[in-house]
């Protein structure tokens, strides 16, 4: 395995040596060629057994990706230095490979050249007898081994410089990409859970009420047709239909409010949370400070639903009738704490409402924490920047 990797390193250095003229010309368009060369060097390192991360997404064309990299500061701090070192090391590999391997071949095949009357000169050495040509053969093998070693060392130097220019960013970038993959999967599951909840609310709530309205109206029509004199039954059926329609309308309003409350868009986060507290079956002590005018809509929405889900969980699972909310808005960020002294034991499970809230908070650059020891109550702490980082 080690021999294969060394062979790969020598081969890639020979390819880099042959590509040196192209690299030299690419200096003329360095900002455009730098990302391509740097990404190619990362691919070379992976082929040689070094752990590097490709930066080009598989669903992006090279043109699209280069345009995106040109807008990124990391291109100037990472790709451009890698490009410069690639040009310089390719020039070194060209000199070493050309003189080293050609000189080694000339020495090894010196007896063959001598048979054809050719004295193969390598540097200051020119054989003058058959004996000297035979002595040149082991020297050629040694020169070939030295050339291979130098090219291998050049390849390792490429790896070192590639890691050096990326060291401050690759680990963070890898962690962020891994977090993004996990977050995307969790967010997909949370969206699916939310779609199922909306479908269930519409099916079990407004849809059932509307079915009852249709049935009552049908009965009302039949009664009115069959016995116009039965005014009392007609009035009763009409009132029942009206009651079902009102409940259906209220449930539809609740469902729409759960998707995005109008108070949040019209009045802001603090007013929307106050309205939420007023509708809650719990006795809620709300403390709010600061001005929510600087909050972006995605951030305000994420915080609002965090408070809403926390209150819902308290009313369903905490076994208490009261809660406390501390909401603090600033020009740069927003913090909210929801506390109850119930049974505790709350967890963020995959597919749960809290898991969906966590991914929603992360999507705006925030975070949510749950402190809920069994029997010790539950504290939900959420924070986010006023403006999302995207």
Coordinates of C-alpha atoms in Angstrom, one line a residue:
X1 CA 0.0 0.0 0.0
X2 CA 2.8 2.4 0.8
X3 CA 4.5 1.6 -2.5
X4 CA 1.3 2.4 -4.3
X5 CA 0.9 5.7 -2.6
X6 CA 4.5 6.6 -3.4
X7 CA 3.9 5.6 -7.0
X8 CA 0.9 7.9 -7.1
X9 CA 2.8 10.8 -5.7
X10 CA 5.6 10.4 -8.2
X11 CA 3.0 10.1 -11.0
X12 CA 1.1 13.2 -9.9
X13 CA 4.4 15.2 -9.7
X14 CA 5.2 14.1 -13.3
X15 CA 1.8 15.2 -14.4
X16 CA 2.2 18.5 -12.6
X17 CA 5.6 18.9 -14.3
X18 CA 4.0 18.3 -17.7
X19 CA 1.2 20.7 -16.8
X20 CA 3.6 23.5 -15.8
X21 CA 3.3 25.4 -19.2
X22 CA -0.5 25.5 -18.7
X23 CA -0.1 26.6 -15.1
X24 CA 2.3 29.4 -16.3
X25 CA -0.3 30.6 -18.8
X26 CA -3.1 30.5 -16.2
X27 CA -1.3 33.2 -14.2
X28 CA -2.7 35.6 -16.7
X29 CA -6.2 34.8 -15.4
X30 CA -5.2 33.9 -11.8
X31 CA -8.4 34.9 -10.0
X32 CA -10.4 32.5 -12.2
X33 CA -7.9 29.7 -12.5
X34 CA -6.9 29.7 -8.8
X35 CA -10.1 27.9 -7.5
X36 CA -9.8 25.3 -10.3
X37 CA -6.1 24.6 -9.6
X38 CA -6.7 24.6 -5.8
X39 CA -9.6 22.1 -6.2
X40 CA -7.5 20.0 -8.5
X41 CA -4.8 20.0 -5.9
X42 CA -7.3 18.8 -3.2
X43 CA -8.3 16.0 -5.5
X44 CA -4.6 15.1 -6.0
X45 CA -4.1 15.0 -2.2
X46 CA -7.1 12.7 -1.7
X47 CA -5.9 10.4 -4.5
X48 CA -2.5 10.2 -2.6
X49 CA -4.2 9.2 0.6
X50 CA -4.5 12.6 2.3
X51 CA -7.8 13.6 4.0
X52 CA -9.0 16.7 2.2
X53 CA -12.5 18.0 1.6
X54 CA -13.8 18.9 -1.9
X55 CA -15.3 22.4 -1.9
X56 CA -17.1 22.1 -5.2
X57 CA -20.6 20.8 -4.8
X58 CA -21.4 17.9 -7.1
X59 CA -24.5 19.6 -8.5
X60 CA -22.6 22.8 -9.5
X61 CA -20.8 23.3 -12.8
X62 CA -17.3 24.5 -12.7
X63 CA -18.4 27.9 -14.1
X64 CA -21.0 28.3 -11.4
X65 CA -18.7 27.2 -8.7
X66 CA -15.8 29.5 -9.8
X67 CA -18.2 32.5 -9.8
X68 CA -19.3 31.7 -6.3
X69 CA -15.7 31.3 -5.1
X70 CA -14.7 34.6 -6.6
X71 CA -17.3 36.2 -4.3
X72 CA -15.9 34.4 -1.3
X73 CA -13.1 35.8 0.8
X74 CA -11.7 32.3 1.4
X75 CA -10.7 32.1 -2.2
X76 CA -8.1 34.9 -1.7
X77 CA -6.9 33.4 1.6
X78 CA -6.9 29.7 0.6
X79 CA -7.2 29.1 -3.2
X80 CA -4.8 31.8 -4.3
X81 CA -1.9 30.7 -2.1
X82 CA -2.4 27.1 -3.1
X83 CA -2.3 28.2 -6.7
X84 CA 1.0 30.1 -6.3
X85 CA 2.6 27.1 -4.5
X86 CA 1.3 24.8 -7.2
X87 CA 3.0 26.8 -9.9
X88 CA 6.3 27.0 -8.1
X89 CA 6.4 23.3 -7.1
X90 CA 5.4 22.3 -10.6
X91 CA 8.4 24.2 -11.9
X92 CA 10.6 22.3 -9.4
X93 CA 9.0 19.0 -10.4
X94 CA 9.7 19.8 -14.0
X95 CA 13.4 20.4 -13.4
X96 CA 13.8 17.4 -11.1
X97 CA 11.8 15.0 -13.3
X98 CA 13.4 16.1 -16.6
X99 CA 17.0 16.1 -15.5
X100 CA 16.7 13.3 -13.0
X101 CA 14.8 10.7 -15.0
X102 CA 16.5 11.5 -18.3
X103 CA 19.9 11.4 -16.7
X104 CA 19.1 8.2 -14.9
X105 CA 17.9 6.6 -18.2
X106 CA 21.0 7.8 -20.0
X107 CA 23.2 6.2 -17.3
X108 CA 21.3 2.9 -17.1
X109 CA 21.3 2.4 -20.9
X110 CA 24.8 3.8 -21.3
X111 CA 26.1 0.3 -22.4
X112 CA 23.4 0.1 -25.1
X113 CA 24.3 3.6 -26.4
X114 CA 28.0 2.6 -26.4
X115 CA 27.1 -0.4 -28.7
X116 CA 25.7 2.1 -31.2
X117 CA 28.8 4.3 -30.9
X118 CA 27.1 6.9 -28.7
X119 CA 28.8 8.1 -25.6
X120 CA 25.8 9.2 -23.4
X121 CA 26.9 12.3 -21.5
X122 CA 25.2 13.1 -18.2
X123 CA 26.5 16.3 -16.7
X124 CA 30.3 16.3 -16.5
X125 CA 30.3 12.4 -16.9
X126 CA 31.1 11.0 -20.3
X127 CA 32.0 7.3 -20.6
X128 CA 35.2 6.5 -22.4
X129 CA 35.1 2.7 -22.2
X130 CA 32.8 -0.2 -21.9
X131 CA 33.8 -0.6 -18.3
X132 CA 32.7 3.0 -17.5
X133 CA 29.4 2.4 -19.2
X134 CA 28.8 -0.6 -17.0
X135 CA 29.7 1.4 -13.9
X136 CA 27.3 4.0 -15.0
X137 CA 24.3 1.6 -14.7
X138 CA 24.2 1.5 -10.9
X139 CA 24.8 5.2 -10.8
X140 CA 21.8 5.7 -13.0
X141 CA 19.7 3.5 -10.7
X142 CA 20.8 5.6 -7.7
X143 CA 20.0 8.8 -9.6
X144 CA 16.5 7.4 -10.4
X145 CA 15.9 6.6 -6.8
X146 CA 17.1 10.0 -5.7
X147 CA 14.8 11.6 -8.3
X148 CA 11.9 9.5 -7.0
X149 CA 12.6 10.6 -3.5
X150 CA 12.8 14.2 -4.3
X151 CA 9.5 14.1 -6.3
X152 CA 7.9 12.2 -3.3
X153 CA 9.2 14.9 -1.0
X154 CA 7.8 17.6 -3.3
X155 CA 4.4 15.9 -3.1
X156 CA 4.5 15.8 0.7
X157 CA 5.5 19.5 0.6
X158 CA 2.4 20.2 -1.5
X159 CA 0.3 18.4 1.1
X160 CA 1.9 20.4 3.9
X161 CA 1.3 23.7 2.3
X162 CA -2.2 22.8 1.3
X163 CA -3.1 21.9 4.9
X164 CA -1.2 25.0 6.2
X165 CA -3.3 27.3 4.0
X166 CA -6.5 25.5 4.9
X167 CA -5.7 24.6 8.5
X168 CA -7.6 27.5 10.1
X169 CA -10.7 26.9 8.0
X170 CA -11.0 23.2 7.0
X171 CA -11.9 21.8 10.5
X172 CA -14.5 24.5 11.0
X173 CA -15.8 24.1 7.5
X174 CA -16.0 20.3 8.0
X175 CA -17.9 20.7 11.2
X176 CA -20.3 23.2 9.7
X177 CA -20.9 21.0 6.7
X178 CA -21.6 18.0 9.0
X179 CA -23.9 20.2 11.1
X180 CA -25.6 21.3 7.9
X181 CA -26.1 17.7 6.7
X182 CA -27.6 16.8 10.1
X183 CA -29.7 20.0 10.2
X184 CA -31.0 19.4 6.7
X185 CA -32.1 15.9 7.6
X186 CA -33.7 17.0 10.9
X187 CA -35.4 19.9 9.2
X188 CA -36.9 17.7 6.6
X189 CA -38.2 15.4 9.3
X190 CA -39.6 18.4 11.2
X191 CA -41.3 19.8 8.1
X192 CA -42.9 16.4 7.5
X193 CA -44.1 16.4 11.1
X194 CA -45.5 19.9 10.7
X195 CA -47.3 18.9 7.5
X196 CA -48.8 15.9 9.2
X197 CA -49.9 18.1 12.2
X198 CA -51.6 20.6 9.9
X199 CA -53.3 17.8 7.9
X200 CA -54.5 16.2 11.2
X201 CA -55.8 19.5 12.6
X202 CA -57.7 20.2 9.4
X203 CA -59.1 16.7 9.2
X204 CA -60.1 16.3 12.8
X205 CA -61.1 19.9 13.3
X206 CA -62.4 22.2 10.6
X207 CA -63.2 19.4 8.2
X208 CA -65.4 17.5 10.7
X209 CA -67.2 20.7 11.6
X210 CA -67.8 21.6 7.9
X211 CA -69.1 18.1 7.3
X212 CA -71.5 18.6 10.2
X213 CA -72.6 21.9 8.7
X214 CA -73.3 20.3 5.3
X215 CA -75.4 17.6 7.0
X216 CA -77.3 20.1 9.1
X217 CA -78.0 22.2 6.0
X218 CA -79.2 19.1 4.2
X219 CA -81.5 18.2 7.0
X220 CA -82.7 21.8 7.2
X221 CA -83.6 21.8 3.5
X222 CA -85.4 18.5 3.8
X223 CA -87.4 19.7 6.8
X224 CA -88.3 23.0 5.1
X225 CA -89.4 21.1 2.0
X226 CA -91.4 18.5 3.9
X227 CA -93.1 20.6 6.5
X228 CA -92.9 24.3 6.1
X229 CA -95.0 24.6 9.3
X230 CA -92.3 23.0 11.5
X231 CA -90.6 26.3 12.3
X232 CA -89.1 25.1 15.6
X233 CA -87.2 22.3 14.0
X234 CA -86.0 24.5 11.2
X235 CA -84.7 27.1 13.7
X236 CA -83.0 24.4 15.7
X237 CA -81.2 23.0 12.7
X238 CA -80.2 26.4 11.5
X239 CA -78.7 27.3 14.9
X240 CA -76.8 23.9 14.9
X241 CA -75.5 24.6 11.5
X242 CA -74.4 28.1 12.5
X243 CA -72.7 26.8 15.6
X244 CA -70.8 24.2 13.6
X245 CA -69.8 26.8 11.0
X246 CA -68.5 29.1 13.8
X247 CA -66.5 26.3 15.3
X248 CA -65.1 25.4 11.9
X249 CA -64.1 29.0 11.3
X250 CA -62.5 29.3 14.7
X251 CA -60.5 26.1 14.1
X252 CA -59.4 27.3 10.7
X253 CA -58.2 30.6 12.3
X254 CA -56.3 28.6 14.9
X255 CA -54.7 26.5 12.2
X256 CA -53.7 29.6 10.2
X257 CA -52.4 31.3 13.3
X258 CA -50.2 28.3 14.0
X259 CA -48.8 28.6 10.5
X260 CA -48.0 32.3 10.9
X261 CA -49.8 34.6 13.3
X262 CA -51.0 37.9 11.9
X263 CA -50.1 39.7 15.1
X264 CA -46.5 38.8 14.5
X265 CA -46.5 40.5 11.0
X266 CA -48.5 43.5 12.0
X267 CA -47.4 44.3 15.6
X268 CA -44.1 42.6 16.1
X269 CA -42.7 39.9 18.4
X270 CA -43.5 41.3 21.8
X271 CA -47.1 42.1 21.0
X272 CA -47.5 38.6 19.4
X273 CA -46.1 36.9 22.5
X274 CA -48.5 38.9 24.6
X275 CA -51.4 37.8 22.5
X276 CA -50.2 34.2 22.8
X277 CA -50.0 34.5 26.5
X278 CA -53.6 35.9 26.6
X279 CA -54.9 32.9 24.7
X280 CA -52.9 30.4 26.7
X281 CA -54.9 28.3 29.3
X282 CA -51.9 28.8 31.6
X283 CA -51.3 31.6 34.0
X284 CA -48.3 33.1 32.4
X285 CA -46.0 35.8 33.9
X286 CA -44.5 37.7 31.0
X287 CA -41.5 40.0 31.3
X288 CA -40.4 41.8 28.1
X289 CA -37.7 44.3 27.6
X290 CA -36.1 46.1 24.6
X291 CA -37.4 47.0 21.2
X292 CA -38.3 44.3 18.6
X293 CA -38.2 46.7 15.7
X294 CA -34.7 45.5 14.6
X295 CA -35.7 41.8 14.5
X296 CA -36.0 40.3 11.1
X297 CA -39.1 38.4 10.2
X298 CA -37.4 34.9 10.2
X299 CA -35.8 35.5 13.6
X300 CA -39.1 36.8 15.2
X301 CA -41.0 33.9 13.7
X302 CA -38.5 31.4 15.1
X303 CA -38.6 32.9 18.6
X304 CA -42.4 33.2 18.5
X305 CA -42.9 29.5 17.7
X306 CA -40.3 28.5 20.3
X307 CA -42.5 30.3 23.0
X308 CA -45.7 28.8 21.5
X309 CA -44.3 25.2 21.5
X310 CA -42.9 25.6 25.0
X311 CA -46.3 26.8 26.4
X312 CA -48.1 24.0 24.6
X313 CA -45.7 21.4 26.1
X314 CA -46.2 22.9 29.6
X315 CA -50.0 22.7 29.3
X316 CA -49.9 19.1 28.0
X317 CA -47.0 17.5 30.0
X318 CA -45.8 19.6 32.9
X319 CA -48.7 19.1 35.2
X320 CA -48.8 22.7 36.3
X321 CA -51.0 25.6 35.5
X322 CA -48.5 28.4 35.4
X323 CA -45.3 29.5 33.5
X324 CA -42.9 32.4 33.3
X325 CA -41.5 34.0 30.2
X326 CA -38.5 36.4 30.0
X327 CA -38.2 38.0 26.6
X328 CA -35.3 40.4 25.9
X329 CA -34.9 42.1 22.6
X330 CA -31.8 44.1 21.6
X331 CA -30.4 45.7 18.4
X332 CA -28.1 42.8 17.8
X333 CA -29.9 39.7 19.2
X334 CA -32.9 38.4 21.0
X335 CA -33.1 36.0 24.1
X336 CA -36.1 34.2 25.5
X337 CA -36.5 32.0 28.6
X338 CA -39.6 29.9 29.3
X339 CA -39.8 28.3 32.7
X340 CA -42.2 26.0 34.6
X341 CA -41.9 24.1 37.8
X342 CA -43.5 21.0 36.6
X343 CA -42.5 17.3 36.3
X344 CA -39.5 18.0 34.0
X345 CA -37.9 15.3 31.9
X346 CA -38.4 17.0 28.6
X347 CA -36.1 16.0 25.7
X348 CA -35.5 17.1 22.1
X349 CA -36.3 13.9 20.3
X350 CA -36.0 13.4 16.5
X351 CA -39.3 14.3 14.8
X352 CA -40.7 16.1 17.9
X353 CA -41.9 19.7 18.0
X354 CA -38.9 20.7 20.0
X355 CA -36.5 19.2 17.4
X356 CA -38.3 21.2 14.7
X357 CA -37.9 24.3 16.7
X358 CA -34.2 23.7 17.2
X359 CA -33.7 23.4 13.5
X360 CA -35.8 26.5 12.9
X361 CA -33.6 28.4 15.4
X362 CA -30.4 27.1 13.8
X363 CA -31.7 28.2 10.4
X364 CA -31.5 31.8 11.6
X365 CA -28.2 31.4 13.3
X366 CA -29.6 30.8 16.8
X367 CA -29.9 27.9 19.2
X368 CA -32.2 26.4 21.7
X369 CA -31.4 24.6 24.9
X370 CA -33.6 22.5 27.2
X371 CA -32.8 22.1 30.9
X372 CA -35.3 19.7 32.3
X373 CA -34.2 17.4 35.1
X374 CA -36.9 14.9 36.2
X375 CA -38.9 16.6 38.9
X376 CA -37.1 19.8 38.6
X377 CA -39.2 21.7 36.1
X378 CA -38.2 22.7 32.6
X379 CA -36.3 25.7 31.3
X380 CA -36.3 26.5 27.6
X381 CA -33.6 29.0 26.6
X382 CA -33.4 30.3 23.0
X383 CA -31.3 33.0 21.4
X384 CA -30.7 34.3 17.9
X385 CA -29.1 37.3 16.1
X386 CA -31.5 40.0 15.0
X387 CA -30.5 39.4 11.4
X388 CA -29.9 35.9 10.1
X389 CA -26.3 35.3 9.0
X390 CA -27.4 34.6 5.4

